[in-house]
CSV table of C-alpha atoms and ligand atoms in Angstrom, one decimal:
chain,number,residue,atom,x,y,z
D,1,MET,CA,-121.4,109.5,-25.8
D,2,SER,CA,-121.9,111.1,-29.1
D,3,LEU,CA,-122.0,115.1,-29.5
D,4,ARG,CA,-125.4,114.9,-31.6
D,5,SER,CA,-128.7,113.4,-30.0
D,6,ASN,CA,-130.1,110.1,-31.6
D,7,ASP,CA,-133.2,108.4,-31.4
D,8,ARG,CA,-132.3,106.9,-27.8
D,9,GLN,CA,-130.8,109.9,-25.9
D,10,TRP,CA,-129.7,113.4,-25.8
D,11,GLY,CA,-126.0,114.3,-27.1
D,12,SER,CA,-123.9,115.6,-25.1
D,13,MET,CA,-124.0,119.2,-26.4
D,14,VAL,CA,-127.4,119.5,-25.4
D,15,LYS,CA,-126.7,117.9,-22.4
D,16,PHE,CA,-124.1,120.3,-21.7
D,17,PHE,CA,-126.2,123.5,-22.5
D,18,HIS,CA,-128.8,122.2,-20.4
D,19,TRP,CA,-127.1,121.5,-17.0
D,20,ILE,CA,-124.4,124.5,-17.5
D,21,VAL,CA,-127.6,126.8,-18.1
D,22,ALA,CA,-129.8,125.3,-15.3
D,23,LEU,CA,-126.9,125.8,-12.8
D,24,GLY,CA,-126.0,129.6,-14.0
D,25,ILE,CA,-129.8,130.8,-14.3
D,26,LEU,CA,-130.5,129.5,-10.9
D,27,GLY,CA,-127.1,130.2,-9.5
D,28,ASN,CA,-127.1,134.0,-10.7
D,29,GLY,CA,-130.9,134.6,-9.8
D,30,VAL,CA,-130.1,133.6,-6.1
D,31,TRP,CA,-126.7,135.8,-6.3
D,32,GLY,CA,-129.1,138.6,-7.3
D,33,LEU,CA,-131.4,138.4,-4.9
D,34,LEU,CA,-128.3,138.1,-2.2
D,35,MET,CA,-126.9,141.1,-3.7
D,36,THR,CA,-129.4,143.5,-3.6
D,37,ASP,CA,-129.3,143.5,0.1
D,38,MET,CA,-125.4,144.1,0.5
D,39,SER,CA,-124.4,147.9,1.9
D,40,PRO,CA,-122.8,149.8,-0.8
D,41,SER,CA,-119.2,149.4,-1.0
D,42,MET,CA,-116.1,148.4,-3.1
D,43,SER,CA,-117.2,144.8,-3.3
D,44,LYS,CA,-120.8,145.1,-4.1
D,45,ILE,CA,-119.6,147.0,-7.1
D,46,SER,CA,-117.9,143.5,-7.9
D,47,VAL,CA,-120.5,141.5,-6.9
D,48,TYR,CA,-122.5,143.2,-9.3
D,49,ALA,CA,-120.5,143.3,-12.1
D,50,LEU,CA,-120.2,139.6,-11.8
D,51,HIS,CA,-123.8,138.7,-11.5
D,52,LYS,CA,-123.9,141.1,-15.0
D,53,SER,CA,-121.1,138.8,-16.4
D,54,ILE,CA,-122.6,135.3,-15.8
D,55,GLY,CA,-126.2,136.8,-17.1
D,56,LEU,CA,-124.7,137.7,-20.5
D,57,THR,CA,-122.5,134.5,-20.6
D,58,ILE,CA,-126.1,132.8,-20.3
D,59,LEU,CA,-127.6,135.0,-22.8
D,60,ALA,CA,-124.4,133.8,-25.0
D,61,LEU,CA,-124.9,130.6,-24.0
D,62,PHE,CA,-128.9,130.9,-24.9
D,63,VAL,CA,-127.8,131.8,-28.5
D,64,LEU,CA,-125.6,128.8,-29.2
D,65,ARG,CA,-127.8,126.1,-27.8
D,66,VAL,CA,-130.4,127.3,-30.1
D,67,ALA,CA,-128.0,127.1,-32.7
D,68,TRP,CA,-126.9,124.0,-32.0
D,69,ARG,CA,-130.7,122.7,-31.3
D,70,LEU,CA,-131.8,123.6,-35.1
D,71,PHE,CA,-129.1,121.5,-36.4
D,72,ASP,CA,-129.5,118.8,-34.0
D,73,ARG,CA,-132.4,116.2,-34.2
D,74,ALA,CA,-134.3,115.4,-31.0
D,75,PRO,CA,-135.3,112.1,-29.8
D,76,PRO,CA,-138.9,111.1,-30.2
D,77,ASP,CA,-141.3,111.7,-27.3
D,78,GLU,CA,-141.7,108.4,-24.8
D,79,PRO,CA,-145.0,107.2,-25.3
D,80,GLY,CA,-147.6,109.0,-23.3
D,81,PRO,CA,-151.2,110.9,-23.6
D,82,LEU,CA,-150.8,113.7,-25.9
D,83,TRP,CA,-151.9,116.3,-23.2
D,84,GLN,CA,-148.6,115.3,-21.7
D,85,ARG,CA,-146.8,115.9,-24.4
D,86,ILE,CA,-148.3,119.1,-25.2
D,87,ALA,CA,-147.7,120.0,-21.7
D,88,ALA,CA,-143.9,119.1,-21.7
D,89,HIS,CA,-143.3,121.1,-25.4
D,90,THR,CA,-145.1,123.9,-23.9
D,91,THR,CA,-143.0,124.0,-20.6
D,92,HIS,CA,-139.9,123.8,-22.9
D,93,VAL,CA,-141.0,126.6,-24.9
D,94,LEU,CA,-141.6,128.8,-21.8
D,95,LEU,CA,-138.1,128.0,-20.5
D,96,TYR,CA,-136.3,128.7,-23.2
D,97,ALA,CA,-138.5,132.4,-23.3
D,98,PHE,CA,-137.0,132.7,-19.6
D,99,VAL,CA,-133.5,132.0,-20.5
D,100,LEU,CA,-133.5,134.8,-23.3
D,101,ALA,CA,-136.2,137.1,-21.4
D,102,LEU,CA,-134.0,137.2,-18.1
D,103,PRO,CA,-130.7,138.4,-19.3
D,104,LEU,CA,-132.1,140.7,-21.4
D,105,SER,CA,-134.3,142.6,-19.0
D,106,GLY,CA,-131.4,142.7,-16.9
D,107,TRP,CA,-129.4,144.5,-19.2
D,108,TRP,CA,-132.2,146.3,-20.3
D,109,TYR,CA,-132.7,147.7,-16.4
D,110,ASN,CA,-128.9,148.1,-16.5
D,111,SER,CA,-129.3,150.5,-19.6
D,112,LEU,CA,-132.2,152.7,-18.0
D,113,HIS,CA,-130.6,152.9,-15.0
D,114,GLY,CA,-127.4,154.2,-16.3
D,115,TYR,CA,-125.0,151.6,-15.1
D,116,PRO,CA,-121.7,151.1,-17.4
D,117,LEU,CA,-121.6,147.1,-18.3
D,118,GLN,CA,-118.3,145.1,-19.1
D,119,TRP,CA,-118.1,140.8,-19.6
D,120,PHE,CA,-115.7,140.1,-17.1
D,121,LYS,CA,-113.8,143.4,-17.2
D,122,LEU,CA,-112.7,142.5,-20.8
D,123,PHE,CA,-115.0,144.7,-23.1
D,124,ASN,CA,-117.6,147.0,-22.7
D,125,LEU,CA,-121.0,146.6,-24.3
D,126,PRO,CA,-123.7,149.3,-25.1
D,127,ALA,CA,-126.8,150.3,-23.5
D,128,LEU,CA,-129.8,149.1,-24.9
D,129,THR,CA,-131.5,152.2,-24.3
D,130,ALA,CA,-131.1,155.5,-23.3
D,131,LYS,CA,-131.3,156.4,-19.2
D,132,ASN,CA,-134.7,156.7,-17.9
D,133,ASP,CA,-135.3,156.7,-13.9
D,134,GLU,CA,-139.1,156.2,-14.3
D,135,LEU,CA,-139.2,153.3,-16.6
D,136,SER,CA,-136.1,151.7,-14.5
D,137,GLN,CA,-138.5,150.7,-11.8
D,138,THR,CA,-140.8,148.7,-14.2
D,139,ALA,CA,-137.9,147.1,-15.7
D,140,HIS,CA,-136.4,146.1,-12.4
D,141,ALA,CA,-139.5,144.8,-11.3
D,142,ILE,CA,-139.8,142.9,-14.7
D,143,HIS,CA,-136.5,141.7,-14.1
D,144,GLU,CA,-137.5,140.5,-10.5
D,145,TYR,CA,-140.5,138.6,-11.4
D,146,LEU,CA,-139.3,136.6,-14.4
D,147,PHE,CA,-137.1,134.7,-11.9
D,148,TYR,CA,-139.9,133.8,-9.7
D,149,PHE,CA,-141.9,132.9,-13.1
D,150,LEU,CA,-139.2,130.9,-14.1
D,151,LEU,CA,-138.9,129.0,-10.5
D,152,LEU,CA,-143.1,128.4,-10.8
D,153,VAL,CA,-142.6,126.8,-14.2
D,154,LEU,CA,-139.5,125.0,-13.1
D,155,VAL,CA,-141.6,123.2,-10.2
D,156,GLY,CA,-143.6,121.2,-13.0
D,157,HIS,CA,-140.5,120.8,-15.1
D,158,VAL,CA,-138.7,118.8,-12.4
D,159,GLY,CA,-141.9,117.5,-11.2
D,160,ALA,CA,-142.7,116.0,-14.5
D,161,ALA,CA,-138.9,114.9,-14.9
D,162,LEU,CA,-139.3,113.1,-11.5
D,163,LYS,CA,-142.5,111.6,-12.1
D,164,HIS,CA,-141.2,110.1,-15.4
D,165,HIS,CA,-138.5,108.5,-13.6
D,166,VAL,CA,-139.9,107.5,-10.3
D,167,PHE,CA,-143.4,106.3,-11.3
D,168,ASP,CA,-143.2,105.6,-15.0
D,169,GLN,CA,-139.8,104.3,-14.8
D,170,ASP,CA,-139.1,105.5,-18.6
D,171,ASN,CA,-136.1,107.0,-20.0
D,172,VAL,CA,-137.1,110.9,-20.0
D,173,LEU,CA,-134.8,111.6,-17.0
D,174,ARG,CA,-132.2,109.4,-17.7
D,175,ARG,CA,-131.5,110.3,-21.4
D,176,MET,CA,-130.9,113.9,-20.3
D,177,LEU,CA,-128.9,113.0,-17.2
D,178,PRO,CA,-124.8,113.4,-17.9
D,179,PHE,CA,-123.9,110.1,-17.6
D,180,GLY,CA,-127.3,108.5,-17.6
D,181,ARG,CA,-127.6,105.1,-19.2
D,182,VAL,CA,-131.1,104.2,-21.1
D,183,ARG,CA,-133.2,101.6,-20.5
D,184,GLN,CA,-134.8,99.5,-23.2
D,185,SER,CA,-138.6,101.3,-23.7
D,186,LYS,CA,-141.6,99.6,-22.8
D,187,SER,CA,-144.1,99.1,-25.8
D,188,PRO,CA,-147.7,101.3,-24.9
D,189,SER,CA,-148.7,97.9,-23.6
D,190,GLY,CA,-146.1,97.7,-21.1
D,191,GLU,CA,-144.0,94.8,-22.5
D,192,LEU,CA,-140.5,95.5,-23.7
D,193,PRO,CA,-140.0,95.2,-27.0
T,201,LIG,C1,-133.6,126.3,-14.7
T,201,LIG,C2,-133.5,125.2,-14.9
T,201,LIG,C3,-133.7,124.8,-16.4
T,201,LIG,C4,-134.1,124.7,-17.4
T,201,LIG,C5,-133.9,126.3,-18.0
T,201,LIG,C6,-134.6,123.7,-18.2
T,201,LIG,C7,-135.1,123.7,-19.7
T,201,LIG,C8,-135.1,122.7,-20.4
T,201,LIG,C9,-135.5,122.7,-22.0
T,201,LIG,C10,-135.6,124.1,-22.6
T,201,LIG,C11,-135.7,121.5,-22.1
T,201,LIG,C12,-136.0,121.1,-23.8
T,201,LIG,C13,-135.1,120.7,-24.4
T,201,LIG,C14,-135.3,120.4,-25.8
T,201,LIG,O1,-136.0,120.4,-26.2
T,201,LIG,O2,-134.2,121.8,-26.7
T,201,LIG,C15,-135.5,120.8,-21.0
T,201,LIG,C16,-135.8,119.2,-21.0
T,201,LIG,C17,-135.3,118.7,-20.3
T,201,LIG,N1,-135.2,118.9,-18.8
T,201,LIG,FE1,-134.5,120.8,-18.3
T,201,LIG,N2,-134.3,123.1,-17.7
T,201,LIG,C18,-133.9,123.0,-16.4
T,201,LIG,C19,-134.0,122.3,-15.3
T,201,LIG,C20,-134.0,121.1,-14.9
T,201,LIG,C21,-133.9,120.0,-14.2
T,201,LIG,C22,-133.6,120.7,-12.5
T,201,LIG,C23,-133.9,118.8,-14.2
T,201,LIG,C24,-134.1,117.6,-13.5
T,201,LIG,C25,-134.6,117.2,-12.3
T,201,LIG,C26,-134.5,118.9,-15.6
T,201,LIG,C27,-134.8,117.8,-16.4
T,201,LIG,C28,-135.3,118.3,-17.9
T,201,LIG,C29,-135.4,116.5,-18.7
T,201,LIG,C30,-135.0,115.2,-18.1
T,201,LIG,C31,-135.3,117.0,-19.9
T,201,LIG,C32,-136.0,116.3,-21.6
T,201,LIG,C33,-137.0,116.0,-21.5
T,201,LIG,C34,-137.4,115.2,-22.9
T,201,LIG,O3,-136.6,114.5,-23.1
T,201,LIG,O4,-138.2,115.1,-23.2
T,201,LIG,N3,-134.4,120.1,-16.0
T,201,LIG,N4,-135.3,121.6,-20.0
T,202,LIG,C1,-129.5,134.7,-16.1
T,202,LIG,C2,-129.4,135.9,-16.0
T,202,LIG,C3,-130.2,136.6,-15.1
T,202,LIG,C4,-130.9,136.3,-13.6
T,202,LIG,C5,-131.6,135.1,-13.6
T,202,LIG,C6,-131.1,137.8,-12.9
T,202,LIG,C7,-131.5,137.4,-11.7
T,202,LIG,C8,-131.7,138.7,-10.9
T,202,LIG,C9,-132.6,138.6,-9.8
T,202,LIG,C10,-133.5,137.6,-9.0
T,202,LIG,C11,-132.2,139.7,-9.3
T,202,LIG,C12,-132.7,140.7,-8.0
T,202,LIG,C13,-134.0,141.6,-8.2
T,202,LIG,C14,-134.0,142.0,-6.8
T,202,LIG,O1,-134.1,141.5,-5.7
T,202,LIG,O2,-134.1,143.4,-6.7
T,202,LIG,C15,-131.2,140.6,-10.1
T,202,LIG,C16,-130.8,142.0,-9.7
T,202,LIG,C17,-130.1,142.9,-10.8
T,202,LIG,N1,-129.9,142.0,-12.1
T,202,LIG,FE1,-130.2,140.4,-12.7
T,202,LIG,N2,-130.3,138.6,-13.5
T,202,LIG,C18,-129.6,137.9,-14.7
T,202,LIG,C19,-128.9,138.5,-15.7
T,202,LIG,C20,-128.6,140.0,-15.5
T,202,LIG,C21,-128.0,140.8,-16.6
T,202,LIG,C22,-127.3,140.3,-18.0
T,202,LIG,C23,-127.5,142.1,-16.1
T,202,LIG,C24,-127.3,143.3,-16.5
T,202,LIG,C25,-126.4,143.2,-18.0
T,202,LIG,C26,-128.6,141.9,-14.5
T,202,LIG,C27,-128.5,143.4,-13.9
T,202,LIG,C28,-129.0,143.3,-12.7
T,202,LIG,C29,-129.0,144.1,-11.6
T,202,LIG,C30,-128.2,145.7,-11.9
T,202,LIG,C31,-129.7,144.0,-10.4
T,202,LIG,C32,-129.7,144.8,-9.4
T,202,LIG,C33,-131.0,145.5,-9.0
T,202,LIG,C34,-131.0,146.6,-7.8
T,202,LIG,O3,-130.0,147.0,-7.5
T,202,LIG,O4,-132.1,146.5,-7.2
T,202,LIG,N3,-129.1,140.9,-14.3
T,202,LIG,N4,-130.9,139.9,-11.1
Protein backbone atom coordinates (compact mmCIF):
# COMPACT_ATOMS: atom_id res chain seq x y z
CA MET A 1 0.00 0.00 0.00
CA SER A 2 1.51 3.33 -1.01
CA LEU A 3 1.75 6.39 1.25
CA ARG A 4 0.30 8.59 -1.48
CA SER A 5 -3.17 8.34 -2.98
CA ASN A 6 -3.60 7.24 -6.57
CA ASP A 7 -6.41 7.13 -9.13
CA ARG A 8 -7.99 4.09 -7.49
CA GLN A 9 -7.68 4.64 -3.74
CA TRP A 10 -6.61 6.85 -0.87
CA GLY A 11 -3.01 6.41 0.27
CA SER A 12 -2.10 5.05 3.69
CA MET A 13 -1.29 8.52 5.09
CA VAL A 14 -4.79 9.84 4.31
CA LYS A 15 -6.31 6.65 5.74
CA PHE A 16 -4.20 6.93 8.87
CA PHE A 17 -5.21 10.57 9.44
CA HIS A 18 -8.87 9.85 8.65
CA TRP A 19 -9.33 6.94 11.06
CA ILE A 20 -7.12 8.16 13.91
CA VAL A 21 -8.84 11.56 13.90
CA ALA A 22 -12.32 9.96 13.60
CA LEU A 23 -11.63 7.71 16.61
CA GLY A 24 -9.90 10.47 18.56
CA ILE A 25 -12.55 13.12 18.11
CA LEU A 26 -15.49 10.82 18.84
CA GLY A 27 -13.75 9.25 21.85
CA ASN A 28 -12.70 12.63 23.22
CA GLY A 29 -16.20 14.05 22.78
CA VAL A 30 -17.82 11.18 24.70
CA TRP A 31 -15.02 11.46 27.29
CA GLY A 32 -15.80 15.20 27.59
CA LEU A 33 -19.50 14.56 28.17
CA LEU A 34 -18.79 11.91 30.83
CA MET A 35 -16.06 13.81 32.69
CA THR A 36 -18.23 16.86 33.42
CA ASP A 37 -20.48 14.63 35.60
CA MET A 38 -17.60 13.57 37.88
CA SER A 39 -17.54 14.91 41.41
CA PRO A 40 -14.53 17.15 42.20
CA SER A 41 -11.40 15.08 42.98
CA MET A 42 -7.76 14.69 41.99
CA SER A 43 -8.71 12.11 39.38
CA LYS A 44 -11.16 14.58 37.83
CA ILE A 45 -8.22 16.96 37.28
CA SER A 46 -6.24 14.18 35.55
CA VAL A 47 -9.24 13.19 33.44
CA TYR A 48 -9.70 16.82 32.31
CA ALA A 49 -5.97 17.12 31.58
CA LEU A 50 -6.11 14.00 29.40
CA HIS A 51 -9.16 15.34 27.52
CA LYS A 52 -7.25 18.54 26.76
CA SER A 53 -4.03 16.75 25.73
CA ILE A 54 -5.91 14.43 23.36
CA GLY A 55 -7.79 17.45 21.97
CA LEU A 56 -4.53 19.32 21.34
CA THR A 57 -3.10 16.23 19.62
CA ILE A 58 -6.12 16.22 17.30
CA LEU A 59 -5.42 19.88 16.52
CA ALA A 60 -1.80 19.03 15.61
CA LEU A 61 -2.99 16.08 13.50
CA PHE A 62 -5.40 18.43 11.72
CA VAL A 63 -2.52 20.71 10.68
CA LEU A 64 -0.42 17.75 9.47
CA ARG A 65 -3.40 16.25 7.68
CA VAL A 66 -4.22 19.43 5.78
CA ALA A 67 -0.56 19.90 4.84
CA TRP A 68 -0.39 16.31 3.56
CA ARG A 69 -3.70 16.66 1.71
CA LEU A 70 -2.41 19.75 -0.13
CA PHE A 71 0.66 17.81 -1.25
CA ASP A 72 -1.20 14.54 -2.05
CA ARG A 73 -3.71 13.96 -4.87
CA ALA A 74 -7.27 12.74 -4.33
CA PRO A 75 -8.74 9.79 -6.24
CA PRO A 76 -11.41 11.02 -8.68
CA ASP A 77 -15.05 10.93 -7.53
CA GLU A 78 -16.96 7.75 -8.26
CA PRO A 79 -19.52 8.36 -11.06
CA GLY A 80 -22.80 9.73 -9.69
CA PRO A 81 -25.19 12.69 -9.90
CA LEU A 82 -23.65 16.17 -9.53
CA TRP A 83 -25.75 16.99 -6.43
CA GLN A 84 -24.33 13.95 -4.64
CA ARG A 85 -20.77 15.01 -5.36
CA ILE A 86 -21.50 18.58 -4.20
CA ALA A 87 -23.15 17.22 -1.01
CA ALA A 88 -20.15 14.95 -0.34
CA HIS A 89 -17.60 17.74 -0.79
CA THR A 90 -19.65 20.15 1.36
CA THR A 91 -19.85 17.51 4.11
CA HIS A 92 -16.08 16.95 3.95
CA VAL A 93 -15.39 20.70 4.26
CA LEU A 94 -17.78 20.86 7.24
CA LEU A 95 -16.07 17.88 8.90
CA TYR A 96 -12.65 19.48 8.43
CA ALA A 97 -14.07 22.67 10.00
CA PHE A 98 -15.32 20.71 13.05
CA VAL A 99 -11.97 18.99 13.51
CA LEU A 100 -10.36 22.44 13.67
CA ALA A 101 -13.07 24.27 15.63
CA LEU A 102 -13.58 21.69 18.39
CA PRO A 103 -10.09 21.79 19.89
CA LEU A 104 -9.74 25.52 19.26
CA SER A 105 -13.04 26.27 21.03
CA GLY A 106 -11.89 24.03 23.91
CA TRP A 107 -8.64 25.96 24.14
CA TRP A 108 -10.53 29.26 23.95
CA TYR A 109 -12.93 28.16 26.72
CA ASN A 110 -10.05 26.91 28.84
CA SER A 111 -8.30 30.29 28.50
CA LEU A 112 -11.42 32.31 29.33
CA HIS A 113 -12.02 30.16 32.38
CA GLY A 114 -8.43 30.64 33.50
CA TYR A 115 -7.52 26.92 33.65
CA PRO A 116 -3.85 25.98 33.09
CA LEU A 117 -2.97 24.02 29.95
CA GLN A 118 -0.32 21.33 29.45
CA TRP A 119 0.31 18.73 26.78
CA PHE A 120 0.64 15.34 28.50
CA LYS A 121 2.52 17.05 31.38
CA LEU A 122 5.41 17.65 28.95
CA PHE A 123 5.08 21.38 28.29
CA ASN A 124 2.77 24.32 29.00
CA LEU A 125 0.72 26.09 26.38
CA PRO A 126 -0.23 29.76 26.61
CA ALA A 127 -3.78 31.08 27.09
CA LEU A 128 -5.41 32.27 23.86
CA THR A 129 -7.05 35.19 25.66
CA ALA A 130 -7.45 36.78 29.10
CA LYS A 131 -9.79 35.31 31.76
CA ASN A 132 -13.43 36.36 31.29
CA ASP A 133 -16.12 34.55 33.29
CA GLU A 134 -19.08 35.90 31.31
CA LEU A 135 -17.69 35.00 27.89
CA SER A 136 -16.52 31.62 29.18
CA GLN A 137 -20.18 30.47 29.46
CA THR A 138 -20.66 31.20 25.75
CA ALA A 139 -17.39 29.48 24.85
CA HIS A 140 -18.45 26.44 26.88
CA ALA A 141 -21.79 26.25 25.03
CA ILE A 142 -20.05 26.65 21.65
CA HIS A 143 -17.56 23.89 22.54
CA GLU A 144 -20.35 21.50 23.58
CA TYR A 145 -22.76 22.26 20.71
CA LEU A 146 -20.02 21.95 18.10
CA PHE A 147 -19.73 18.31 19.15
CA TYR A 148 -23.49 17.73 18.74
CA PHE A 149 -23.41 19.39 15.28
CA LEU A 150 -20.45 17.20 14.33
CA LEU A 151 -22.51 14.12 15.27
CA LEU A 152 -25.39 15.40 13.14
CA VAL A 153 -23.20 15.89 10.06
CA LEU A 154 -21.56 12.53 10.75
CA VAL A 155 -24.92 10.75 10.43
CA GLY A 156 -25.09 12.00 6.83
CA HIS A 157 -21.43 11.16 6.16
CA VAL A 158 -21.65 7.59 7.48
CA GLY A 159 -25.08 7.10 5.90
CA ALA A 160 -23.68 8.13 2.50
CA ALA A 161 -20.65 5.83 2.88
CA LEU A 162 -22.92 2.87 3.74
CA LYS A 163 -25.33 3.71 0.91
CA HIS A 164 -22.43 3.63 -1.56
CA HIS A 165 -21.21 0.33 -0.15
CA VAL A 166 -24.49 -1.54 0.21
CA PHE A 167 -26.73 -0.14 -2.54
CA ASP A 168 -24.37 1.27 -5.19
CA GLN A 169 -21.70 -1.36 -4.45
CA ASP A 170 -18.95 1.00 -5.59
CA ASN A 171 -15.50 1.68 -4.11
CA VAL A 172 -16.22 4.80 -2.03
CA LEU A 173 -15.97 3.03 1.35
CA ARG A 174 -13.51 0.34 0.24
CA ARG A 175 -10.94 2.86 -0.93
CA MET A 176 -10.92 4.53 2.52
CA LEU A 177 -10.87 1.33 4.63
CA PRO A 178 -7.43 0.52 6.17
CA PHE A 179 -7.11 -2.80 4.35
CA GLY A 180 -9.90 -2.35 1.82
CA ARG A 181 -9.41 -3.91 -1.60
CA VAL A 182 -10.92 -1.84 -4.41
CA ARG A 183 -12.94 -3.55 -7.10
CA GLN A 184 -12.99 -2.77 -10.84
CA SER A 185 -15.31 0.26 -11.19
CA LYS A 186 -18.47 -0.04 -13.19
CA SER A 187 -18.82 2.25 -16.20
CA PRO A 188 -21.74 4.74 -16.03
CA SER A 189 -23.84 2.24 -18.06
CA GLY A 190 -23.36 -0.32 -15.30
CA GLU A 191 -21.01 -2.51 -17.39
CA LEU A 192 -17.58 -3.41 -16.08
CA PRO A 193 -14.91 -1.89 -18.33
C1 LIG B 1 -15.76 12.10 13.27
C2 LIG B 1 -15.49 11.20 12.39
C3 LIG B 1 -15.15 11.47 10.95
C4 LIG B 1 -14.62 12.59 10.36
C5 LIG B 1 -14.23 13.91 11.05
C6 LIG B 1 -14.49 12.31 8.94
C7 LIG B 1 -13.98 13.21 8.02
C8 LIG B 1 -13.80 12.95 6.68
C9 LIG B 1 -13.25 13.86 5.71
C10 LIG B 1 -12.82 15.29 6.03
C11 LIG B 1 -13.18 13.23 4.53
C12 LIG B 1 -12.65 13.80 3.20
C13 LIG B 1 -11.26 13.34 2.95
C14 LIG B 1 -10.52 14.31 2.07
O1 LIG B 1 -11.05 14.75 1.05
O2 LIG B 1 -9.40 14.66 2.46
C15 LIG B 1 -13.69 11.89 4.72
C16 LIG B 1 -13.75 10.92 3.75
C17 LIG B 1 -14.37 9.70 3.94
N1 LIG B 1 -14.94 9.21 5.10
FE1 LIG B 1 -14.94 10.11 6.89
N2 LIG B 1 -14.93 11.04 8.69
C18 LIG B 1 -15.35 10.49 9.89
C19 LIG B 1 -15.88 9.24 10.10
C20 LIG B 1 -16.14 8.34 9.09
C21 LIG B 1 -16.75 7.03 9.27
C22 LIG B 1 -17.24 6.48 10.63
C23 LIG B 1 -16.84 6.46 8.04
C24 LIG B 1 -17.36 5.10 7.62
C25 LIG B 1 -18.47 4.59 7.86
C26 LIG B 1 -16.23 7.38 7.09
C27 LIG B 1 -16.09 7.13 5.75
C28 LIG B 1 -15.45 7.96 4.85
C29 LIG B 1 -15.21 7.63 3.46
C30 LIG B 1 -15.62 6.33 2.77
C31 LIG B 1 -14.53 8.71 2.89
C32 LIG B 1 -14.02 8.83 1.43
C33 LIG B 1 -15.02 9.51 0.57
C34 LIG B 1 -14.53 9.57 -0.88
O3 LIG B 1 -13.63 8.84 -1.26
O4 LIG B 1 -15.08 10.39 -1.61
N3 LIG B 1 -15.84 8.50 7.75
N4 LIG B 1 -14.07 11.74 6.04
C1 LIG C 1 -11.23 17.19 19.50
C2 LIG C 1 -11.34 17.70 20.47
C3 LIG C 1 -12.42 17.92 21.53
C4 LIG C 1 -13.71 17.47 21.63
C5 LIG C 1 -14.47 16.58 20.64
C6 LIG C 1 -14.25 18.00 22.84
C7 LIG C 1 -15.53 17.80 23.31
C8 LIG C 1 -15.99 18.16 24.56
C9 LIG C 1 -17.29 17.88 25.10
C10 LIG C 1 -18.41 17.16 24.32
C11 LIG C 1 -17.33 18.36 26.35
C12 LIG C 1 -18.52 18.28 27.34
C13 LIG C 1 -19.22 19.60 27.45
C14 LIG C 1 -20.24 19.59 28.59
O1 LIG C 1 -21.03 18.66 28.66
O2 LIG C 1 -20.21 20.51 29.40
C15 LIG C 1 -16.06 18.96 26.64
C16 LIG C 1 -15.71 19.57 27.82
C17 LIG C 1 -14.56 20.27 28.03
N1 LIG C 1 -13.54 20.46 27.12
FE1 LIG C 1 -13.40 19.60 25.31
N2 LIG C 1 -13.27 18.74 23.47
C18 LIG C 1 -12.14 18.71 22.68
C19 LIG C 1 -10.95 19.37 22.93
C20 LIG C 1 -10.70 20.18 24.00
C21 LIG C 1 -9.48 20.96 24.21
C22 LIG C 1 -8.28 21.00 23.25
C23 LIG C 1 -9.63 21.62 25.40
C24 LIG C 1 -8.69 22.56 26.09
C25 LIG C 1 -7.56 22.97 25.64
C26 LIG C 1 -10.92 21.24 25.94
C27 LIG C 1 -11.42 21.69 27.14
C28 LIG C 1 -12.58 21.25 27.72
C29 LIG C 1 -12.97 21.55 29.07
C30 LIG C 1 -12.18 22.39 30.07
C31 LIG C 1 -14.22 20.95 29.27
C32 LIG C 1 -15.03 20.91 30.55
C33 LIG C 1 -16.16 21.85 30.60
C34 LIG C 1 -16.83 21.84 31.97
O3 LIG C 1 -16.17 21.66 32.98
O4 LIG C 1 -18.02 22.00 32.01
N3 LIG C 1 -11.54 20.38 25.06
N4 LIG C 1 -15.25 18.84 25.53
